[in-house]
Coordinates of C-alpha atoms and ligand atoms in Angstrom, one line a residue:
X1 CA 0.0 0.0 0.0
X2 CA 1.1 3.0 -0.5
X3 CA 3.1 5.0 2.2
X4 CA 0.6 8.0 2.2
X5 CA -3.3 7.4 1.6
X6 CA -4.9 10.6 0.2
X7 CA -8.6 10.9 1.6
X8 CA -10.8 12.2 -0.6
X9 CA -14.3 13.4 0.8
X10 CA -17.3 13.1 -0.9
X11 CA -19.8 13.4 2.2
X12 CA -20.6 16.7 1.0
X13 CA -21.9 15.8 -2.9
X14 CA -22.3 12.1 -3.2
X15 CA -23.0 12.1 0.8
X16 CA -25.8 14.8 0.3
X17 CA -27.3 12.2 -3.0
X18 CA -28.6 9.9 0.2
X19 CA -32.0 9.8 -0.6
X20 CA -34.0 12.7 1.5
X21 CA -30.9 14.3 2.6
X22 CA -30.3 18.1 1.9
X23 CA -27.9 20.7 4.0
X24 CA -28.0 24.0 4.2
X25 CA -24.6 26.2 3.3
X26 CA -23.9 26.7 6.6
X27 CA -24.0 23.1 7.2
X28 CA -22.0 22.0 4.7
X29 CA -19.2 24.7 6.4
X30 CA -19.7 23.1 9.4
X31 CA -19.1 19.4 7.7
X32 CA -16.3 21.0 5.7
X33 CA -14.3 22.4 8.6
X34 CA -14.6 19.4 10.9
X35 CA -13.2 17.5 7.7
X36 CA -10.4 19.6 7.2
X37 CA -10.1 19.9 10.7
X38 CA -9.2 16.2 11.0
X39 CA -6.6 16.1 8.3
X40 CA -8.5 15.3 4.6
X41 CA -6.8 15.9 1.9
X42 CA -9.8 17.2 -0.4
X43 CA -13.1 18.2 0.6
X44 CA -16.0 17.5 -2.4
X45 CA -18.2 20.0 -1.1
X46 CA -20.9 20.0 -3.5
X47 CA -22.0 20.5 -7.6
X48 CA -21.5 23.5 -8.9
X49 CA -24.1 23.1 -11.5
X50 CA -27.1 22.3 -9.0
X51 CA -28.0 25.4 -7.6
X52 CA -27.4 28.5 -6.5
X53 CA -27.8 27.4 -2.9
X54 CA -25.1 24.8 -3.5
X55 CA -23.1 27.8 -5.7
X56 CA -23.1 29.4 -2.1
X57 CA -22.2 26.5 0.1
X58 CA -19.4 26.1 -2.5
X59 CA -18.3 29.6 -2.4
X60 CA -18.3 29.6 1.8
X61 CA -16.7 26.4 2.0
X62 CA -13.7 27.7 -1.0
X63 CA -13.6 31.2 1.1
X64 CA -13.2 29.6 4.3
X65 CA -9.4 28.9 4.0
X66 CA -9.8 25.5 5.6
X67 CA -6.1 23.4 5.2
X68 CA -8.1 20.7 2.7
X69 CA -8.1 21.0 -0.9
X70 CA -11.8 22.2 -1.9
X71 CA -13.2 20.5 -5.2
X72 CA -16.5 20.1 -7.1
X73 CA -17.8 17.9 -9.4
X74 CA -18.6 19.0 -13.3
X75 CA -19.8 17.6 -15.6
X76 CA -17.5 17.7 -19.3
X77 CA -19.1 21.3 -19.6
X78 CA -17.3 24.4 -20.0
X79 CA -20.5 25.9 -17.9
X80 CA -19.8 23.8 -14.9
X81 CA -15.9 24.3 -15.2
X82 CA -17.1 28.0 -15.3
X83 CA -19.4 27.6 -12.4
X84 CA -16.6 25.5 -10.4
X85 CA -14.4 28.7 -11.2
X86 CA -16.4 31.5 -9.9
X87 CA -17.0 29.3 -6.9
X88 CA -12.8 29.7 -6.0
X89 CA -12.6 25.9 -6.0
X90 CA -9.3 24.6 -6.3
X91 CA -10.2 21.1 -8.0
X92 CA -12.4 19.3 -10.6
X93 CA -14.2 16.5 -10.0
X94 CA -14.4 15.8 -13.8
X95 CA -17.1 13.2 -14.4
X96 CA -17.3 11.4 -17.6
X97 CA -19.1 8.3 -17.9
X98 CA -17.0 4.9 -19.4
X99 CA -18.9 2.2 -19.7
X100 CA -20.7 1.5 -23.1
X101 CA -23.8 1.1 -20.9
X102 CA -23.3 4.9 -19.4
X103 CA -22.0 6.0 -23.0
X104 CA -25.0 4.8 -25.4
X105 CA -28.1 4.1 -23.0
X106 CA -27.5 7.8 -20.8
X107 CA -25.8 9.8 -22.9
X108 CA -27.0 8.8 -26.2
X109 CA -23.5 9.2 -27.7
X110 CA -20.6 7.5 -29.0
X111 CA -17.1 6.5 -27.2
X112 CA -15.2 8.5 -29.4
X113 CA -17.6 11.4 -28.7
X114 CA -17.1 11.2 -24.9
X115 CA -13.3 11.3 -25.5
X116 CA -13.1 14.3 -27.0
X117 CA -15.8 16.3 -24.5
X118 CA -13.6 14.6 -21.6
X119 CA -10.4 15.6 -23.4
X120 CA -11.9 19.3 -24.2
X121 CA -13.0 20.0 -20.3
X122 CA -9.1 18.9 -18.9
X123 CA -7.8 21.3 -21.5
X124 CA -10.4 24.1 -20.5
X125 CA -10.3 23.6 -16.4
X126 CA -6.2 23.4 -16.9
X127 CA -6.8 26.8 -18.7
X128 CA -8.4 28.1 -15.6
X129 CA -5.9 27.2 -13.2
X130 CA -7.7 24.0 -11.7
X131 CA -6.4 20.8 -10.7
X132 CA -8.4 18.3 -12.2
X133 CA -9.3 14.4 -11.4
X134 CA -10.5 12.6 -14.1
X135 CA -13.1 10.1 -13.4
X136 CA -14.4 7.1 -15.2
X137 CA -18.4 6.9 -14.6
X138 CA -19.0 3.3 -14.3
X139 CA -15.5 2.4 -15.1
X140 CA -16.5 -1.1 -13.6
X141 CA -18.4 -1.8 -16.3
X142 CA -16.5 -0.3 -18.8
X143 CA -14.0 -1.9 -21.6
X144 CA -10.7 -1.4 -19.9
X145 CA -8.8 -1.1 -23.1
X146 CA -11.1 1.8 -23.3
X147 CA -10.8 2.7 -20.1
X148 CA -6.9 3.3 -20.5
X149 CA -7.2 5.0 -23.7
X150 CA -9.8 7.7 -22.3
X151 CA -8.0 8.2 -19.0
X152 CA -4.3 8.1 -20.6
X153 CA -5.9 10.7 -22.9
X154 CA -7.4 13.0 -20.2
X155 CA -3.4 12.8 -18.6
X156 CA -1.8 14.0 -21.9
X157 CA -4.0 17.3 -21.7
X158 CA -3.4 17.5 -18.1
X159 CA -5.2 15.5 -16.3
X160 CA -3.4 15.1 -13.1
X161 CA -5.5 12.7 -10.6
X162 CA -7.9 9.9 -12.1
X163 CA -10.3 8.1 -10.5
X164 CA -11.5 4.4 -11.3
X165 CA -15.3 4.4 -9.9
X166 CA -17.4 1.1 -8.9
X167 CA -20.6 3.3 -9.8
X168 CA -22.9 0.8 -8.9
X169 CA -20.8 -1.4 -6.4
X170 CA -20.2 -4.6 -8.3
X171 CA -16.6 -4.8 -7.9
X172 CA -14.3 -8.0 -5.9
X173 CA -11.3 -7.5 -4.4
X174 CA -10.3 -10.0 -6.9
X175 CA -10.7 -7.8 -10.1
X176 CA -10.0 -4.8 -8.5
X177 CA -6.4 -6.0 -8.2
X178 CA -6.5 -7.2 -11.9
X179 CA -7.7 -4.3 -13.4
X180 CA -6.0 -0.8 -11.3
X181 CA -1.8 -1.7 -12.1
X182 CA -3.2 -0.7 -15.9
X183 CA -4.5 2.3 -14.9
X184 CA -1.6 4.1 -13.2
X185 CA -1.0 6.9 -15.7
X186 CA -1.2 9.4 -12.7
X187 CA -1.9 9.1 -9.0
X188 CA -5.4 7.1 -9.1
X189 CA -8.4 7.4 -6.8
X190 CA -11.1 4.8 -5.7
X191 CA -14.1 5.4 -5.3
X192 CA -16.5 2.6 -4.4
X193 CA -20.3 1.9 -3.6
X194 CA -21.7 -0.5 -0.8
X195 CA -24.8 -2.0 -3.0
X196 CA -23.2 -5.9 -2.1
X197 CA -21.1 -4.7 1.1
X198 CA -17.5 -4.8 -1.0
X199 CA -16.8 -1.3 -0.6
X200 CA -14.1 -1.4 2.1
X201 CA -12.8 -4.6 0.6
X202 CA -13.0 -3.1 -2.7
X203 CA -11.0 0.2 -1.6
X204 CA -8.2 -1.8 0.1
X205 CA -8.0 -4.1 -2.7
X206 CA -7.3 -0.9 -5.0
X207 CA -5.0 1.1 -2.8
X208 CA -2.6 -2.1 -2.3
X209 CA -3.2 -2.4 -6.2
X210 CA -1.3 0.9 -6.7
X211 CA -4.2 3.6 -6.1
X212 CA -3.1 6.4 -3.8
X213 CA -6.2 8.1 -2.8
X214 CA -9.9 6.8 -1.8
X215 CA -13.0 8.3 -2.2
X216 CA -14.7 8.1 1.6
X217 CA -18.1 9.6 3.1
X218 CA -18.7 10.4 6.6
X219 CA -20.9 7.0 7.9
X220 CA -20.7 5.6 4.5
X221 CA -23.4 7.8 3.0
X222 CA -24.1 8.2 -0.1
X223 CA -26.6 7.1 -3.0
X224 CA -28.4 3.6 -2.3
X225 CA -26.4 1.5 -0.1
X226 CA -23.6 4.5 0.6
X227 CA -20.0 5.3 -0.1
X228 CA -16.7 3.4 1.8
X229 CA -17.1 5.1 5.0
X230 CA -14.1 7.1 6.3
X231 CA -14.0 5.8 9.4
X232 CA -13.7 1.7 8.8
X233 CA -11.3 3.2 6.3
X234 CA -8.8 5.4 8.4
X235 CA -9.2 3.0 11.9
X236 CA -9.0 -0.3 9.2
X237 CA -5.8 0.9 8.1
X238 CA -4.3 2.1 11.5
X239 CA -5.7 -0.9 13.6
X240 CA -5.0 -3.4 11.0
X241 CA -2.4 -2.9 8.6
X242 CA -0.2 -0.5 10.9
X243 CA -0.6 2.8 8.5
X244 CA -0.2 6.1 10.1
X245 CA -2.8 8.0 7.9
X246 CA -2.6 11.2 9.1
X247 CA -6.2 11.7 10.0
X248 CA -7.1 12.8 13.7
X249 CA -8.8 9.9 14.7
X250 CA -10.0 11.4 18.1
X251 CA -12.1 14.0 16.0
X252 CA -13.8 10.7 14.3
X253 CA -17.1 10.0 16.6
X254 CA -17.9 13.7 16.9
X255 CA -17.9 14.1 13.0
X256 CA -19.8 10.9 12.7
X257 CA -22.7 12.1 15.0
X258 CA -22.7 15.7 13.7
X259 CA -23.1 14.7 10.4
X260 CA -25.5 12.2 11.6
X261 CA -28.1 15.1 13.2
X262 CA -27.5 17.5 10.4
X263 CA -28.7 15.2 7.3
X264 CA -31.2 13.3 9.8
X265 CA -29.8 9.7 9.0
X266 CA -29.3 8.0 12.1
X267 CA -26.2 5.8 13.0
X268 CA -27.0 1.8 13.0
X269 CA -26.3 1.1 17.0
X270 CA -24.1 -1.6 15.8
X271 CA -22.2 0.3 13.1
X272 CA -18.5 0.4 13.0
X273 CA -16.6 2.9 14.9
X274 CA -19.4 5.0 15.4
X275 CA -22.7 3.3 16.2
X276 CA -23.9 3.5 19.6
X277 CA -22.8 0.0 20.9
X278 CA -19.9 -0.4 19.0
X279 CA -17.9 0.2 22.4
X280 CA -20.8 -0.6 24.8
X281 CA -21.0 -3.7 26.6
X282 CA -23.8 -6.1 28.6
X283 CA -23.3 -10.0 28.8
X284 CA -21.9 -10.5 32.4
X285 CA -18.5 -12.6 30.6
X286 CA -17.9 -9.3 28.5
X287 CA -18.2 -6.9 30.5
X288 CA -16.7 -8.7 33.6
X289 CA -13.7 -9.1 31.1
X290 CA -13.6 -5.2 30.1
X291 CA -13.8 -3.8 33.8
X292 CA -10.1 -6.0 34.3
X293 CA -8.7 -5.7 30.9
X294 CA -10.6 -3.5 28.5
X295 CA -8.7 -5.2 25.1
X296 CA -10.1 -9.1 26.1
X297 CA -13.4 -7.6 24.4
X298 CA -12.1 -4.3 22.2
X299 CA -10.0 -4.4 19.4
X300 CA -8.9 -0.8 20.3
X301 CA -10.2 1.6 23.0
X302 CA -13.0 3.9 22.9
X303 CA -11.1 7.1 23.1
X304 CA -8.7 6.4 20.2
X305 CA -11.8 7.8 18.1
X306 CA -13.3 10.2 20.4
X307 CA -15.5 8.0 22.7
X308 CA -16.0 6.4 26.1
X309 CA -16.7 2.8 26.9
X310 CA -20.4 2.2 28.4
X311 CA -21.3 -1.0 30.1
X312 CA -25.1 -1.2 29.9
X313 CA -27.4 -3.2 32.3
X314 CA -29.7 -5.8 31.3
X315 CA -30.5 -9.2 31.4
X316 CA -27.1 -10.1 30.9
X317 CA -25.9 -8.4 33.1
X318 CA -23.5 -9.9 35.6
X319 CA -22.7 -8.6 39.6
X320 CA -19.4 -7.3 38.2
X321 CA -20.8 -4.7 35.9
X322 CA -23.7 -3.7 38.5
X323 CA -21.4 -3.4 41.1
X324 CA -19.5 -0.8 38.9
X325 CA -22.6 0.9 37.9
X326 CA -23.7 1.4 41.4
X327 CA -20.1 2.6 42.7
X328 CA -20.1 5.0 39.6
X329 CA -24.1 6.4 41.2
X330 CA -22.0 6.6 44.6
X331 CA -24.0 3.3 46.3
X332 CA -22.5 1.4 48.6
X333 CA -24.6 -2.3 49.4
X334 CA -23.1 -5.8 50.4
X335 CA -23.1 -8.8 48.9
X336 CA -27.1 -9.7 49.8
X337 CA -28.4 -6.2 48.8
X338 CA -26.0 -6.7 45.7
X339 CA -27.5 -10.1 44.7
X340 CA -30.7 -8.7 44.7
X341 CA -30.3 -6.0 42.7
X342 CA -28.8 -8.0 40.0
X343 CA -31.7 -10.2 40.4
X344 CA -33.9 -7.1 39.5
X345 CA -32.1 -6.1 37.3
X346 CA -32.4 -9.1 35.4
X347 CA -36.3 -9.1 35.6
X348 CA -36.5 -5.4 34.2
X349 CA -34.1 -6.7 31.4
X350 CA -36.1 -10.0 30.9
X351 CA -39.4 -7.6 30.3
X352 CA -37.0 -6.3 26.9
X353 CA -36.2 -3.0 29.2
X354 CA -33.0 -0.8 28.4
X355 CA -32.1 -0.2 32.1
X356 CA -31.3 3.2 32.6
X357 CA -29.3 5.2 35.2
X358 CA -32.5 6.4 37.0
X359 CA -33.8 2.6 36.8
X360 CA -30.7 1.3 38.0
X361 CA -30.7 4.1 41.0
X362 CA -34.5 3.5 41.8
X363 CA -33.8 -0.1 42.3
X364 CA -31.0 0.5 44.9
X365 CA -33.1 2.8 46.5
X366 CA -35.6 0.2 47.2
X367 CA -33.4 -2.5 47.9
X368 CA -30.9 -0.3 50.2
X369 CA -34.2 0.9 51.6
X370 CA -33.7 4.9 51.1
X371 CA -36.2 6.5 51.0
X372 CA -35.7 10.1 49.2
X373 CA -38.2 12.6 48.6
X374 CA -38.1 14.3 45.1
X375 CA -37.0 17.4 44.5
X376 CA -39.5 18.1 41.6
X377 CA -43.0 17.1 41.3
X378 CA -44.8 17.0 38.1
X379 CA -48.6 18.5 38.8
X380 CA -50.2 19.3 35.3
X381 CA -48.7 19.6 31.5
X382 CA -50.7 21.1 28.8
X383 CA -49.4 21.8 25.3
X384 CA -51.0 23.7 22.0
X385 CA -50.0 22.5 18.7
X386 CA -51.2 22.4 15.1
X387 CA -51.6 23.7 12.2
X388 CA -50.5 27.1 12.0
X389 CA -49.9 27.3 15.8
X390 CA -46.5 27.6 17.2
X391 CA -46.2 24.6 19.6
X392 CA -46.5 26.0 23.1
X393 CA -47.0 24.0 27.0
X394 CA -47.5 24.9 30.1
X395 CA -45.6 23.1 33.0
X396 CA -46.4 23.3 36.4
X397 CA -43.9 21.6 39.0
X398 CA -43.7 21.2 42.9
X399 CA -39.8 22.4 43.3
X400 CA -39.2 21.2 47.1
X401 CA -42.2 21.6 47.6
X402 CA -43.2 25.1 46.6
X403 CA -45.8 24.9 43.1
X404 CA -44.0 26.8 40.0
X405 CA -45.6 27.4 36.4
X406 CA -43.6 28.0 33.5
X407 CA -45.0 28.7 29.8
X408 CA -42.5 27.9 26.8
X409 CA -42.7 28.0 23.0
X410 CA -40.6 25.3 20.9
X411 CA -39.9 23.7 17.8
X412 CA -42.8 21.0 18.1
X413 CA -45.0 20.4 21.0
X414 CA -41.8 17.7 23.0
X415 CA -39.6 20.7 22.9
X416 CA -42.2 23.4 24.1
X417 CA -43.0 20.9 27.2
X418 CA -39.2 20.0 27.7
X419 CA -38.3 24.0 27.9
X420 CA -40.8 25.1 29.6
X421 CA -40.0 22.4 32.3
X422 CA -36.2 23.6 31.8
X423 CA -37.5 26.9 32.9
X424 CA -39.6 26.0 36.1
X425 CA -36.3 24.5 37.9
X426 CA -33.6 27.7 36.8
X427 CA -33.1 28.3 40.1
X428 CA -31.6 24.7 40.7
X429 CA -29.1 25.3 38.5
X430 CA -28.4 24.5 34.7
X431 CA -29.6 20.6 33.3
X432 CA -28.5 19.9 30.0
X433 CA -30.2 17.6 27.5
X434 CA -27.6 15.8 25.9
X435 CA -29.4 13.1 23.9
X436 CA -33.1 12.1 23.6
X437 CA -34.5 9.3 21.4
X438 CA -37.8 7.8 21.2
X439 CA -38.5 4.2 20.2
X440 CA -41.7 3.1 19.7
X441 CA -42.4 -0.4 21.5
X442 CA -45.6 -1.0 19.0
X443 CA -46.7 -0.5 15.7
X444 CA -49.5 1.4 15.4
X445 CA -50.6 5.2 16.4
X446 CA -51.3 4.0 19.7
X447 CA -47.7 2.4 20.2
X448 CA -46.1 3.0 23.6
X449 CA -42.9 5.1 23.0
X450 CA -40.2 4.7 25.3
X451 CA -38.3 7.8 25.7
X452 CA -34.7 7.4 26.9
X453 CA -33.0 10.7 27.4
X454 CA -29.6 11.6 28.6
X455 CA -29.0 14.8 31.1
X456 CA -26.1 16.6 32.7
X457 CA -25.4 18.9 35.3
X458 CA -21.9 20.2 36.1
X459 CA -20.1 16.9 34.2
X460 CA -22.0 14.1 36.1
X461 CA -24.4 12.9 33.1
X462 CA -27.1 10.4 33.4
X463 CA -30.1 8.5 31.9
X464 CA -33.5 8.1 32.5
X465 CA -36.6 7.1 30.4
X466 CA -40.5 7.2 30.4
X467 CA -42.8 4.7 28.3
X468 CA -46.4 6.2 27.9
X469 CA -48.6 5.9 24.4
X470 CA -48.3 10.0 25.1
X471 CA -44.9 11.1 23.0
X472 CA -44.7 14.2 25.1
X473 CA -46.0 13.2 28.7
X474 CA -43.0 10.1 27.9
X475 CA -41.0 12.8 27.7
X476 CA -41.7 15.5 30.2
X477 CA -41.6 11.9 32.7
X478 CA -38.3 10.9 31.7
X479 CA -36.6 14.4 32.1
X480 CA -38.3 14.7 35.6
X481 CA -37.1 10.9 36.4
X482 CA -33.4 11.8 34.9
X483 CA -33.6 15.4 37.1
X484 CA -34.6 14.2 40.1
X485 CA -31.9 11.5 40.0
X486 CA -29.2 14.7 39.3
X487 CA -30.7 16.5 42.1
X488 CA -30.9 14.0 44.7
X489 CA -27.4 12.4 43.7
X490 CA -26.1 16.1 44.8
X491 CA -28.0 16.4 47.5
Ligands
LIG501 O1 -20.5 6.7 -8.2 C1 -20.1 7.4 -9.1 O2 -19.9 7.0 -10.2 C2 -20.0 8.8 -8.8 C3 -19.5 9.6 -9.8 C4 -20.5 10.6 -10.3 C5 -18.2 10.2 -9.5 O3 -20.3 9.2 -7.7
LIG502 ZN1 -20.6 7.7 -6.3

């Protein structure tokens, strides 16, 4: 493989072709700066051709003076070169298509044809002073002879990257390997689809082939099944084949779950590097293992891309990783009161429960007999919403004891009721709402949802949930559960 990878980010074009996903300019800044922030080499950040709200995210991103080169893909067009131009992009993503399929069947054209409009728009974005990578649409699919004789073409006038692309993700290993060593007539890029689940493979297979830059998205997205995801990628390579590749791999998970909120496609739990169990543990042997040796059950460690290791209670659950849990709450019990609380435990996991913080702390209570008063009281919740409405609620609270009514206006009718509890406890200080997800525990409108949210005050965080068939009383009961467990822990 070669020594240096280049990493070639397409989050922000081929990324943003996920079905239903669309960023704003701002957005794709945002994106764009935590990618150059973490070491890519180029940034896609969008089409130049596609808007004039992408123009703009183009412009910000190419103003920005981030440390990445900024490209865009064009078409063979002398208007998008134009566009890509007035934009201040410093690269071409030059997309010609190179399979016969791509050729006759899209473009209604001939081989020859696309040679010379691929051939044309080197020559023109050379004349304006871009760097240009030459991709082969398709190139899976294509005739490599012709392959060779369009790409060593688009090199003569200039070219100076090209890019081999598994369009429609049908590649092996195996023929990747066959096919790149003829294609080296400047430093190649990969880029790879996941319709079969090859991509990674595929984009290994090519960079130990002689390719010296991959094509990656941020949590593989990307059209249909999604792109080789820069994560796997960058920790594959560390982890397993020893390559220092430069990237910041402590800035990985944060990326991952940004980009995750801002195009509103949600991270598998059990994805790779970044999913929400992928360092989370429950089985009693596991996490047993972990507490005394975290690598008997990790193949690295949590922080070595930005994250912290969570042993979660359950049915599999074992004394060892209660224990710990209830140490980490700041409980002390013996060996009886411990028993039993595993026992419970178990129960609430055999019922299919996620046990929470404030579950976990409600059952020691009982067990360890303490009997605590809570700070907050919830008395009445009433919420507006509709159709041209902005979503408002009314909370009133007991606060040690003394009744409080706050009013709040939000996003939808969750967030009104969730601020305008926020405001009726100021005075106890400052709760933050660090994560909040709903999961619906039937199938129909009247499912029960189970809201699990996450809360912090002054670094201590914690979880707590509420199941109603009510979205919003779930969530006005989990926050209250989750701040009364803050409270009381301080007091
Ligand atoms: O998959 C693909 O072929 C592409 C090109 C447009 C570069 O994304
Ligand atoms: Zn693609």
């Amino acid at each position: 493989m070669a020594a240096k990878c280049r990493f070639f980010d397409t989050t922000l074009r081929d990324g943003e072709q996920t079905p239903g996903v669309s960023l704003k300019p701002a957005q794709k800044l945002s994106i764009a700066t935590m990618l150059a922030e973490i070491g890519i080499d180029t940034v896609e950040a969008g089409s130049a051709a596609a808007s004039e709200g992408e123009r703009e995210a183009i412009r910000l991103i190419a103003g920005a003076g981030l440390s990445a080169e900024v490209a865009t893909f064009v078409r063979a067009l002398q208007l998008d070169i134009d566009y890509a131009a007035e934009c201040g992009v410093d690269c071409v993503h030059l997309v010609v298509p190179a399979s016969d399929l791509h050729i006759r069947a899209k473009m209604r054209k001939t081989r020859e044809e696309v040679c010379t409009m691929a051939w044309d728009a080197v020559e023109y974005a050379k004349e304006r002073g871009l760097v240009v990578e030459l991709s082969g649409e398709d190139a899976s699919r294509a005739d490599p002879a012709f392959l060779a004789h369009l790409f060593r073409g688009g090199v003569e006038r200039g070219a100076d990257r090209l890019c081999f692309c598994d369009t429609v993700g049908i590649m092996t290993p195996e023929k990747i390997a066959e096919v790149v060593p003829g294609l080296l007539f400047a430093p190649l890029s990969i880029h790879c689809h996941d319709d079969l689940g090859f991509a990674l493979a595929n984009t290994f297979a090519a960079l130990k082939a002689g390719a010296s830059a991959a094509h990656v998205t941020v949590n593989g997205l990307g059209e249909r099944a999604g792109n080789t995801p820069l994560e796997e990628l960058v920790m594959a390579m560390e982890v397993l084949y020893g390559t220092k590749t430069g990237i910041r791999t402590e800035g990985l998970y944060h990326l991952a779950t940004e980009v995750s909120k801002m195009t509103g496609v949600p991270l598998p739990v059990n994805k790779a590097i970044v999913g929400e169990m992928a360092f989370t543990h429950e089985s009693g042997i596991h996490a047993h293992g972990v507490l005394r040796e975290a690598s008997t059950y990790e193949p690295i460690g949590p922080e070595r891309v930005g994250r912290t290791r969570r042993i979660l209670l359950g049915k599999h659950s074992g004394s060892a990783s209660v224990r710990a849990a209830l140490k980490e709450l700041g409980y002390a019990c013996d060996e009886v009161q411990l028993a039993e609380i595993v026992a419970r435990v178990k129960s609430l996991g055999d019922e299919g429960r996620r046990i929470t913080d404030a579950d976990l702390m409600a059952i020691a209570d009982s067990v360890l007999n303490l009997v605590r008063e809570p700070v907050i009281r919830l008395r009445q919740v009433t919420v507006v919403s509709g159709s041209n409405v902005v979503p408002t609620a009314s909370v009133t609270v007991t606060v040690n004891g003394e009744e409080v009514t706050c009013a709040a206006t939000g996003n939808g009718p969750v967030d009104a009721a969730v601020e305008a509890l926020r405001r009726s406890i100021t005075g106890l200080g400052e709760i933050r709402l660090e994560d909040y997800r709903v999961d619906a525990i039937s199938g129909g409108t009247d499912a029960l949802v189970d809201v699990t949210v996450c809360l912090s005050r002054d670094g201590r965080m914690l979880t707590s949930r509420g199941a109603r068939t009510d979205i919003i009383m779930g969530s006005v009961e989990a926050m209250v559960a989750g701040m009364n467990r803050l409270l009381e822990e301080q007091r």
